[in-house]
Amino acid sequence: MTPNSSGATSPAIVWHRQDLRLADHSALHRVLHLDQPFLPIFVWDEAQIPIGAAPRWWLAASLRALQQRYRARGVELLVLRGDSLTVLDRLVRQLGASRLLYHRCYEPQACALEAAIESRAPSWNVTVEAYDDRFLLLPEQVRRQRPEPYRIFTSFWQACWRHRRDIANPLADPHCLPIAALPSALSLEHMKLDPLVEASPLQEAPFQEEPWMPGEDGAHQRLTQFLCDSLAQYPMRRDRPSIDGTSRLSPHLHFGEITPRQVWHAVLPEEASGPWARASRGALAFLRQLGWREFALHTLTICPQMGEHPMRTVYDRIPWLNDAAMLMRWQEGRTGYPLVDAGMRQLRRTGWLPNRVRMVTASFLVKHLLIDWRQGAQWFLQMLVDADLANNALGWQWVTGYGFDAVPAFRIFNPVRQSMLHDPDGTYIRRWVPELASLPAPQIHEPWTCAMDTGKTSPTRRHGAYPSPCVDLAMARERALYTYAQVVSRSRIRQGP
């Protein structure tokens, strides 16, 4: 440790980003090892934080939870507003900080910021230490001697499983932290730093129908509840949207309130981590989904523009219809297809969607309506509390056929068949599309047919309560297949023999 100009020990700055926790936190663990006073900060930088109201609400609530955990240990989390590089520059210089510690993020704008910090560090006379806690296994750990990154999930997951014993054990929750207060001669006003009001710009939870609990405590409560109530039945229940059969850990993982290795070791403790057969079917199925999250993050490191461009470039030339009225009907849950509408309404009212419904709604927008997948992906990033660039982009590129290991582009989810298969009794639809609550199954999946079957007024006609289908499924399917085939054919002609 080195003294600053006032003779006091130079503090370290721990810069929180997508790591809003205290346990299993490499930067905090390093500070404890050094026994160095530190100042934890978060910068509310509009260029770095989520764009949508839903993830911004979660972020604000998670910051409040992190502040409470710090205060319980006698430490104050400093939350500042402004450009990250400017804020860090002023803090490091004014405090005479000797270290800046943070965890890496992998979104393009975050990588650009980290590169700028690395180049600025010599002029700050500060040691920069960056950590990787977002992965189960680093890309180099998975690839080992393989020169190329994995583009097929099954091969990637098999490699992860082979190296599973390299997944580090979680670090302990620090109960005692070395404190660094702002020097008495300095103030935020003196340093021209703008504190973010503790209450944050978003006070009230916008999702009254979903009992979300952002923060580290909420993450571990959610994990414990899932392990006790749902893990054993996970393979059978995860595709049933009417059942709370999934972990719903995705927002907690995105904001770093819990780490993937904490989840891994909770699901598959050491004594059960031998051959595949020794782990339960539920545990293996769930860990495979955690593997998809890992695959998305690894893919982002090699395809940083995956949120903007198809990984299969041939599909960058699709002549989208981009009908604004159709896009709005999809966003508002008024397409006339009950499963799609139930999903889009649930998204608005809870900030979340089951994965099966994400796939169906995405396929419908891109294949049946021929609307650019990027418009749908952007809507999800605005509306989902778990808005994660890597997961969101991989999901959209998978279902539309553009990404690594994606379904074939000619595969088109039929929303009626998907509804009958995964919500056979219509429970999910009745909850989110109450206009159809009185319809029995199977009519609830095709409400436009009930008048023909019963001679009664269809709910699509009664007081305009539920809209008629916005597009004919058979026609739209053929249109999509033709459009995709033409794009591929033209690409082959351009490439030549």
PDB file of C-alpha atoms in Angstrom, residues 13-221:
ATOM      1  CA  ILE A  13     -11.909   1.890  -5.713  1.00  0.00           C
ATOM      2  CA  VAL A  14     -14.210  -1.060  -6.337  1.00  0.00           C
ATOM      3  CA  TRP A  15     -16.352  -0.140  -9.323  1.00  0.00           C
ATOM      4  CA  HIS A  16     -19.614  -2.105  -9.410  1.00  0.00           C
ATOM      5  CA  ARG A  17     -21.303  -2.715 -12.745  1.00  0.00           C
ATOM      6  CA  GLN A  18     -23.129  -5.974 -13.455  1.00  0.00           C
ATOM      7  CA  ASP A  19     -21.893  -7.418 -10.162  1.00  0.00           C
ATOM      8  CA  LEU A  20     -24.388  -6.107  -7.611  1.00  0.00           C
ATOM      9  CA  ARG A  21     -23.478  -8.469  -4.780  1.00  0.00           C
ATOM     10  CA  LEU A  22     -20.955  -8.985  -1.994  1.00  0.00           C
ATOM     11  CA  ALA A  23     -20.548 -12.773  -1.972  1.00  0.00           C
ATOM     12  CA  ASP A  24     -18.446 -14.552  -4.611  1.00  0.00           C
ATOM     13  CA  HIS A  25     -16.997 -11.195  -5.643  1.00  0.00           C
ATOM     14  CA  SER A  26     -13.380 -11.401  -6.816  1.00  0.00           C
ATOM     15  CA  ALA A  27     -12.665  -7.674  -6.517  1.00  0.00           C
ATOM     16  CA  LEU A  28     -13.881  -7.506  -2.913  1.00  0.00           C
ATOM     17  CA  HIS A  29     -11.995 -10.691  -2.118  1.00  0.00           C
ATOM     18  CA  ARG A  30      -8.843  -9.050  -3.469  1.00  0.00           C
ATOM     19  CA  VAL A  31      -9.389  -5.937  -1.317  1.00  0.00           C
ATOM     20  CA  LEU A  32      -9.808  -8.114   1.762  1.00  0.00           C
ATOM     21  CA  HIS A  33      -6.620  -9.985   0.913  1.00  0.00           C
ATOM     22  CA  LEU A  34      -4.728  -6.693   0.605  1.00  0.00           C
ATOM     23  CA  ASP A  35      -6.367  -5.335   3.764  1.00  0.00           C
ATOM     24  CA  GLN A  36      -6.644  -2.041   1.889  1.00  0.00           C
ATOM     25  CA  PRO A  37      -9.290   0.630   2.575  1.00  0.00           C
ATOM     26  CA  PHE A  38     -11.660   0.826  -0.346  1.00  0.00           C
ATOM     27  CA  LEU A  39     -14.532   2.880  -1.688  1.00  0.00           C
ATOM     28  CA  PRO A  40     -17.306   0.997  -3.529  1.00  0.00           C
ATOM     29  CA  ILE A  41     -18.984   2.969  -6.291  1.00  0.00           C
ATOM     30  CA  PHE A  42     -21.571   2.603  -9.036  1.00  0.00           C
ATOM     31  CA  VAL A  43     -21.854   5.040 -11.935  1.00  0.00           C
ATOM     32  CA  TRP A  44     -25.318   5.638 -13.388  1.00  0.00           C
ATOM     33  CA  ASP A  45     -24.055   6.244 -16.924  1.00  0.00           C
ATOM     34  CA  GLU A  46     -26.799   6.556 -19.536  1.00  0.00           C
ATOM     35  CA  ALA A  47     -24.428   5.193 -22.180  1.00  0.00           C
ATOM     36  CA  GLN A  48     -23.871   1.995 -20.170  1.00  0.00           C
ATOM     37  CA  ILE A  49     -27.093   1.172 -18.304  1.00  0.00           C
ATOM     38  CA  PRO A  50     -30.160  -0.554 -19.827  1.00  0.00           C
ATOM     39  CA  ILE A  51     -32.436   1.386 -22.145  1.00  0.00           C
ATOM     40  CA  GLY A  52     -35.801   0.008 -21.059  1.00  0.00           C
ATOM     41  CA  ALA A  53     -37.988   0.937 -18.100  1.00  0.00           C
ATOM     42  CA  ALA A  54     -38.168  -2.665 -16.864  1.00  0.00           C
ATOM     43  CA  PRO A  55     -34.417  -3.366 -16.543  1.00  0.00           C
ATOM     44  CA  ARG A  56     -33.802   0.173 -15.276  1.00  0.00           C
ATOM     45  CA  TRP A  57     -36.342  -0.406 -12.510  1.00  0.00           C
ATOM     46  CA  TRP A  58     -34.583  -3.654 -11.591  1.00  0.00           C
ATOM     47  CA  LEU A  59     -31.186  -1.975 -11.616  1.00  0.00           C
ATOM     48  CA  ALA A  60     -32.376   0.819  -9.318  1.00  0.00           C
ATOM     49  CA  ALA A  61     -33.971  -1.642  -6.893  1.00  0.00           C
ATOM     50  CA  SER A  62     -30.886  -3.852  -6.922  1.00  0.00           C
ATOM     51  CA  LEU A  63     -28.675  -0.853  -6.148  1.00  0.00           C
ATOM     52  CA  ARG A  64     -30.830  -0.026  -3.131  1.00  0.00           C
ATOM     53  CA  ALA A  65     -30.500  -3.627  -1.950  1.00  0.00           C
ATOM     54  CA  LEU A  66     -26.722  -3.494  -2.389  1.00  0.00           C
ATOM     55  CA  GLN A  67     -26.551  -0.220  -0.454  1.00  0.00           C
ATOM     56  CA  GLN A  68     -28.385  -1.887   2.432  1.00  0.00           C
ATOM     57  CA  ARG A  69     -25.973  -4.816   2.450  1.00  0.00           C
ATOM     58  CA  TYR A  70     -22.991  -2.474   2.482  1.00  0.00           C
ATOM     59  CA  ARG A  71     -24.480  -0.340   5.261  1.00  0.00           C
ATOM     60  CA  ALA A  72     -25.005  -3.433   7.386  1.00  0.00           C
ATOM     61  CA  ARG A  73     -21.205  -3.753   7.273  1.00  0.00           C
ATOM     62  CA  GLY A  74     -20.559  -0.074   7.973  1.00  0.00           C
ATOM     63  CA  VAL A  75     -19.693   0.813   4.379  1.00  0.00           C
ATOM     64  CA  GLU A  76     -21.409   3.328   2.094  1.00  0.00           C
ATOM     65  CA  LEU A  77     -21.891   2.550  -1.588  1.00  0.00           C
ATOM     66  CA  LEU A  78     -21.349   5.761  -3.540  1.00  0.00           C
ATOM     67  CA  VAL A  79     -23.780   5.976  -6.469  1.00  0.00           C
ATOM     68  CA  LEU A  80     -22.854   8.708  -8.931  1.00  0.00           C
ATOM     69  CA  ARG A  81     -24.413  10.027 -12.104  1.00  0.00           C
ATOM     70  CA  GLY A  82     -22.424  10.888 -15.225  1.00  0.00           C
ATOM     71  CA  ASP A  83     -19.998   9.657 -17.837  1.00  0.00           C
ATOM     72  CA  SER A  84     -18.103   6.697 -16.389  1.00  0.00           C
ATOM     73  CA  LEU A  85     -14.672   7.735 -17.615  1.00  0.00           C
ATOM     74  CA  THR A  86     -15.095  11.299 -16.336  1.00  0.00           C
ATOM     75  CA  VAL A  87     -16.346  10.145 -12.934  1.00  0.00           C
ATOM     76  CA  LEU A  88     -13.529   7.630 -12.519  1.00  0.00           C
ATOM     77  CA  ASP A  89     -10.929  10.162 -13.623  1.00  0.00           C
ATOM     78  CA  ARG A  90     -12.027  12.668 -10.986  1.00  0.00           C
ATOM     79  CA  LEU A  91     -12.347  10.105  -8.220  1.00  0.00           C
ATOM     80  CA  VAL A  92      -8.974   8.481  -8.844  1.00  0.00           C
ATOM     81  CA  ARG A  93      -7.137  11.793  -9.056  1.00  0.00           C
ATOM     82  CA  GLN A  94      -8.838  13.508  -6.107  1.00  0.00           C
ATOM     83  CA  LEU A  95      -8.637  10.504  -3.789  1.00  0.00           C
ATOM     84  CA  GLY A  96      -5.119   9.540  -4.799  1.00  0.00           C
ATOM     85  CA  ALA A  97      -6.418   6.009  -5.295  1.00  0.00           C
ATOM     86  CA  SER A  98      -3.811   3.349  -5.918  1.00  0.00           C
ATOM     87  CA  ARG A  99      -6.097   0.661  -7.362  1.00  0.00           C
ATOM     88  CA  LEU A 100      -9.215   0.443  -9.488  1.00  0.00           C
ATOM     89  CA  LEU A 101     -10.904  -2.954  -9.392  1.00  0.00           C
ATOM     90  CA  TYR A 102     -13.884  -4.066 -11.456  1.00  0.00           C
ATOM     91  CA  HIS A 103     -15.469  -7.024 -13.205  1.00  0.00           C
ATOM     92  CA  ARG A 104     -15.467  -7.145 -16.970  1.00  0.00           C
ATOM     93  CA  CYS A 105     -18.607  -6.775 -19.049  1.00  0.00           C
ATOM     94  CA  TYR A 106     -18.807  -7.908 -22.653  1.00  0.00           C
ATOM     95  CA  GLU A 107     -21.304  -5.638 -24.387  1.00  0.00           C
ATOM     96  CA  PRO A 108     -19.564  -3.573 -27.117  1.00  0.00           C
ATOM     97  CA  GLN A 109     -20.012  -0.245 -25.326  1.00  0.00           C
ATOM     98  CA  ALA A 110     -18.687  -1.764 -22.092  1.00  0.00           C
ATOM     99  CA  CYS A 111     -15.629  -3.185 -23.853  1.00  0.00           C
ATOM    100  CA  ALA A 112     -14.922   0.217 -25.409  1.00  0.00           C
ATOM    101  CA  LEU A 113     -15.121   1.841 -21.978  1.00  0.00           C
ATOM    102  CA  GLU A 114     -12.736  -0.711 -20.473  1.00  0.00           C
ATOM    103  CA  ALA A 115     -10.254  -0.114 -23.294  1.00  0.00           C
ATOM    104  CA  ALA A 116     -10.408   3.634 -22.611  1.00  0.00           C
ATOM    105  CA  ILE A 117      -9.777   3.033 -18.911  1.00  0.00           C
ATOM    106  CA  GLU A 118      -6.788   0.808 -19.631  1.00  0.00           C
ATOM    107  CA  SER A 119      -5.277   3.493 -21.842  1.00  0.00           C
ATOM    108  CA  ARG A 120      -5.942   6.211 -19.245  1.00  0.00           C
ATOM    109  CA  ALA A 121      -4.585   4.223 -16.282  1.00  0.00           C
ATOM    110  CA  PRO A 122      -0.884   5.188 -16.687  1.00  0.00           C
ATOM    111  CA  SER A 123      -1.747   8.884 -16.432  1.00  0.00           C
ATOM    112  CA  TRP A 124      -3.732   8.140 -13.276  1.00  0.00           C
ATOM    113  CA  ASN A 125      -0.794   6.293 -11.737  1.00  0.00           C
ATOM    114  CA  VAL A 126      -3.232   3.597 -10.688  1.00  0.00           C
ATOM    115  CA  THR A 127      -3.186  -0.188 -10.912  1.00  0.00           C
ATOM    116  CA  VAL A 128      -6.212  -1.504 -12.787  1.00  0.00           C
ATOM    117  CA  GLU A 129      -7.388  -5.010 -11.904  1.00  0.00           C
ATOM    118  CA  ALA A 130     -10.195  -6.557 -13.950  1.00  0.00           C
ATOM    119  CA  TYR A 131     -11.896  -9.855 -13.100  1.00  0.00           C
ATOM    120  CA  ASP A 132     -14.115 -12.348 -14.912  1.00  0.00           C
ATOM    121  CA  ASP A 133     -16.941 -13.603 -12.730  1.00  0.00           C
ATOM    122  CA  ARG A 134     -19.668 -13.746 -15.383  1.00  0.00           C
ATOM    123  CA  PHE A 135     -18.480 -17.079 -16.794  1.00  0.00           C
ATOM    124  CA  LEU A 136     -18.605 -20.585 -15.435  1.00  0.00           C
ATOM    125  CA  LEU A 137     -15.468 -21.245 -17.469  1.00  0.00           C
ATOM    126  CA  LEU A 138     -13.408 -18.719 -19.404  1.00  0.00           C
ATOM    127  CA  PRO A 139     -13.264 -19.198 -23.191  1.00  0.00           C
ATOM    128  CA  GLU A 140      -9.655 -20.366 -22.985  1.00  0.00           C
ATOM    129  CA  GLN A 141     -10.623 -22.929 -20.333  1.00  0.00           C
ATOM    130  CA  VAL A 142     -13.304 -24.401 -22.573  1.00  0.00           C
ATOM    131  CA  ARG A 143     -11.311 -24.369 -25.800  1.00  0.00           C
ATOM    132  CA  ARG A 144      -7.972 -25.475 -24.352  1.00  0.00           C
ATOM    133  CA  GLN A 145      -5.940 -26.495 -27.422  1.00  0.00           C
ATOM    134  CA  ARG A 146      -8.803 -25.991 -29.862  1.00  0.00           C
ATOM    135  CA  PRO A 147      -7.920 -23.099 -32.231  1.00  0.00           C
ATOM    136  CA  GLU A 148     -11.503 -22.152 -33.131  1.00  0.00           C
ATOM    137  CA  PRO A 149     -14.351 -21.208 -30.784  1.00  0.00           C
ATOM    138  CA  TYR A 150     -17.342 -23.516 -30.550  1.00  0.00           C
ATOM    139  CA  ARG A 151     -20.272 -22.742 -32.836  1.00  0.00           C
ATOM    140  CA  ILE A 152     -22.375 -25.803 -32.006  1.00  0.00           C
ATOM    141  CA  PHE A 153     -23.944 -25.810 -28.567  1.00  0.00           C
ATOM    142  CA  THR A 154     -23.793 -29.572 -28.026  1.00  0.00           C
ATOM    143  CA  SER A 155     -20.025 -29.629 -28.613  1.00  0.00           C
ATOM    144  CA  PHE A 156     -19.598 -26.557 -26.432  1.00  0.00           C
ATOM    145  CA  TRP A 157     -21.605 -28.080 -23.598  1.00  0.00           C
ATOM    146  CA  GLN A 158     -19.724 -31.368 -23.779  1.00  0.00           C
ATOM    147  CA  ALA A 159     -16.469 -29.417 -23.461  1.00  0.00           C
ATOM    148  CA  CYS A 160     -17.847 -27.525 -20.463  1.00  0.00           C
ATOM    149  CA  TRP A 161     -18.836 -30.780 -18.823  1.00  0.00           C
ATOM    150  CA  ARG A 162     -15.409 -32.300 -19.415  1.00  0.00           C
ATOM    151  CA  HIS A 163     -13.832 -29.328 -17.632  1.00  0.00           C
ATOM    152  CA  ARG A 164     -16.520 -28.961 -14.948  1.00  0.00           C
ATOM    153  CA  ARG A 165     -14.016 -29.611 -12.167  1.00  0.00           C
ATOM    154  CA  ASP A 166     -12.304 -26.369 -13.192  1.00  0.00           C
ATOM    155  CA  ILE A 167     -15.397 -24.384 -12.202  1.00  0.00           C
ATOM    156  CA  ALA A 168     -14.188 -22.457  -9.175  1.00  0.00           C
ATOM    157  CA  ASN A 169     -15.882 -22.697  -5.814  1.00  0.00           C
ATOM    158  CA  PRO A 170     -17.764 -19.528  -4.837  1.00  0.00           C
ATOM    159  CA  LEU A 171     -15.964 -17.004  -2.637  1.00  0.00           C
ATOM    160  CA  ALA A 172     -17.336 -16.301   0.830  1.00  0.00           C
ATOM    161  CA  ASP A 173     -19.574 -13.391   1.760  1.00  0.00           C
ATOM    162  CA  PRO A 174     -17.310 -10.793   3.449  1.00  0.00           C
ATOM    163  CA  HIS A 175     -18.637  -9.896   6.890  1.00  0.00           C
ATOM    164  CA  CYS A 176     -15.976  -7.314   7.704  1.00  0.00           C
ATOM    165  CA  LEU A 177     -14.768  -4.791   5.148  1.00  0.00           C
ATOM    166  CA  PRO A 178     -11.958  -2.192   5.333  1.00  0.00           C
ATOM    167  CA  ILE A 179     -13.587   1.225   5.020  1.00  0.00           C
ATOM    168  CA  ALA A 180     -12.346   4.232   3.084  1.00  0.00           C
ATOM    169  CA  ALA A 181     -14.277   7.457   3.665  1.00  0.00           C
ATOM    170  CA  LEU A 182     -13.961  10.545   1.515  1.00  0.00           C
ATOM    171  CA  PRO A 183     -11.253  12.841   2.932  1.00  0.00           C
ATOM    172  CA  SER A 184     -12.758  15.664   4.973  1.00  0.00           C
ATOM    173  CA  ALA A 185     -11.257  18.248   2.634  1.00  0.00           C
ATOM    174  CA  LEU A 186     -13.095  16.718  -0.298  1.00  0.00           C
ATOM    175  CA  SER A 187     -16.754  16.522  -1.134  1.00  0.00           C
ATOM    176  CA  LEU A 188     -18.719  15.372  -4.147  1.00  0.00           C
ATOM    177  CA  GLU A 189     -19.448  19.011  -4.906  1.00  0.00           C
ATOM    178  CA  HIS A 190     -15.748  19.854  -4.685  1.00  0.00           C
ATOM    179  CA  MET A 191     -14.946  17.029  -7.096  1.00  0.00           C
ATOM    180  CA  LYS A 192     -17.807  18.139  -9.381  1.00  0.00           C
ATOM    181  CA  LEU A 193     -19.492  14.755  -9.046  1.00  0.00           C
ATOM    182  CA  ASP A 194     -23.247  14.351  -9.193  1.00  0.00           C
ATOM    183  CA  PRO A 195     -24.664  11.835  -6.679  1.00  0.00           C
ATOM    184  CA  LEU A 196     -27.690   9.859  -7.745  1.00  0.00           C
ATOM    185  CA  VAL A 197     -30.541  10.265  -5.284  1.00  0.00           C
ATOM    186  CA  GLU A 198     -30.752   7.072  -3.259  1.00  0.00           C
ATOM    187  CA  ALA A 199     -34.385   6.490  -4.141  1.00  0.00           C
ATOM    188  CA  SER A 200     -33.438   6.425  -7.845  1.00  0.00           C
ATOM    189  CA  PRO A 201     -35.449   7.726 -10.784  1.00  0.00           C
ATOM    190  CA  LEU A 202     -37.834   4.767 -10.610  1.00  0.00           C
ATOM    191  CA  GLN A 203     -39.563   4.385  -7.272  1.00  0.00           C
ATOM    192  CA  GLU A 204     -42.554   2.118  -7.618  1.00  0.00           C
ATOM    193  CA  ALA A 205     -42.427  -1.443  -8.836  1.00  0.00           C
ATOM    194  CA  PRO A 206     -44.202  -1.418 -12.214  1.00  0.00           C
ATOM    195  CA  PHE A 207     -45.012  -5.118 -11.953  1.00  0.00           C
ATOM    196  CA  GLN A 208     -47.614  -5.600  -9.252  1.00  0.00           C
ATOM    197  CA  GLU A 209     -48.556  -9.065 -10.556  1.00  0.00           C
ATOM    198  CA  GLU A 210     -45.061 -10.510 -10.205  1.00  0.00           C
ATOM    199  CA  PRO A 211     -43.465 -10.523  -6.732  1.00  0.00           C
ATOM    200  CA  TRP A 212     -39.955  -9.732  -7.903  1.00  0.00           C
ATOM    201  CA  MET A 213     -37.312  -9.214  -5.235  1.00  0.00           C
ATOM    202  CA  PRO A 214     -34.246  -7.623  -6.852  1.00  0.00           C
ATOM    203  CA  GLY A 215     -30.966  -7.914  -5.006  1.00  0.00           C
ATOM    204  CA  GLU A 216     -28.593 -10.519  -3.654  1.00  0.00           C
ATOM    205  CA  ASP A 217     -30.969 -11.762  -0.956  1.00  0.00           C
ATOM    206  CA  GLY A 218     -33.763 -12.096  -3.493  1.00  0.00           C
ATOM    207  CA  ALA A 219     -31.500 -14.064  -5.814  1.00  0.00           C
ATOM    208  CA  HIS A 220     -30.639 -16.628  -3.165  1.00  0.00           C
ATOM    209  CA  GLN A 221     -34.239 -16.892  -2.008  1.00  0.00           C
TER     210      GLN A 221
END
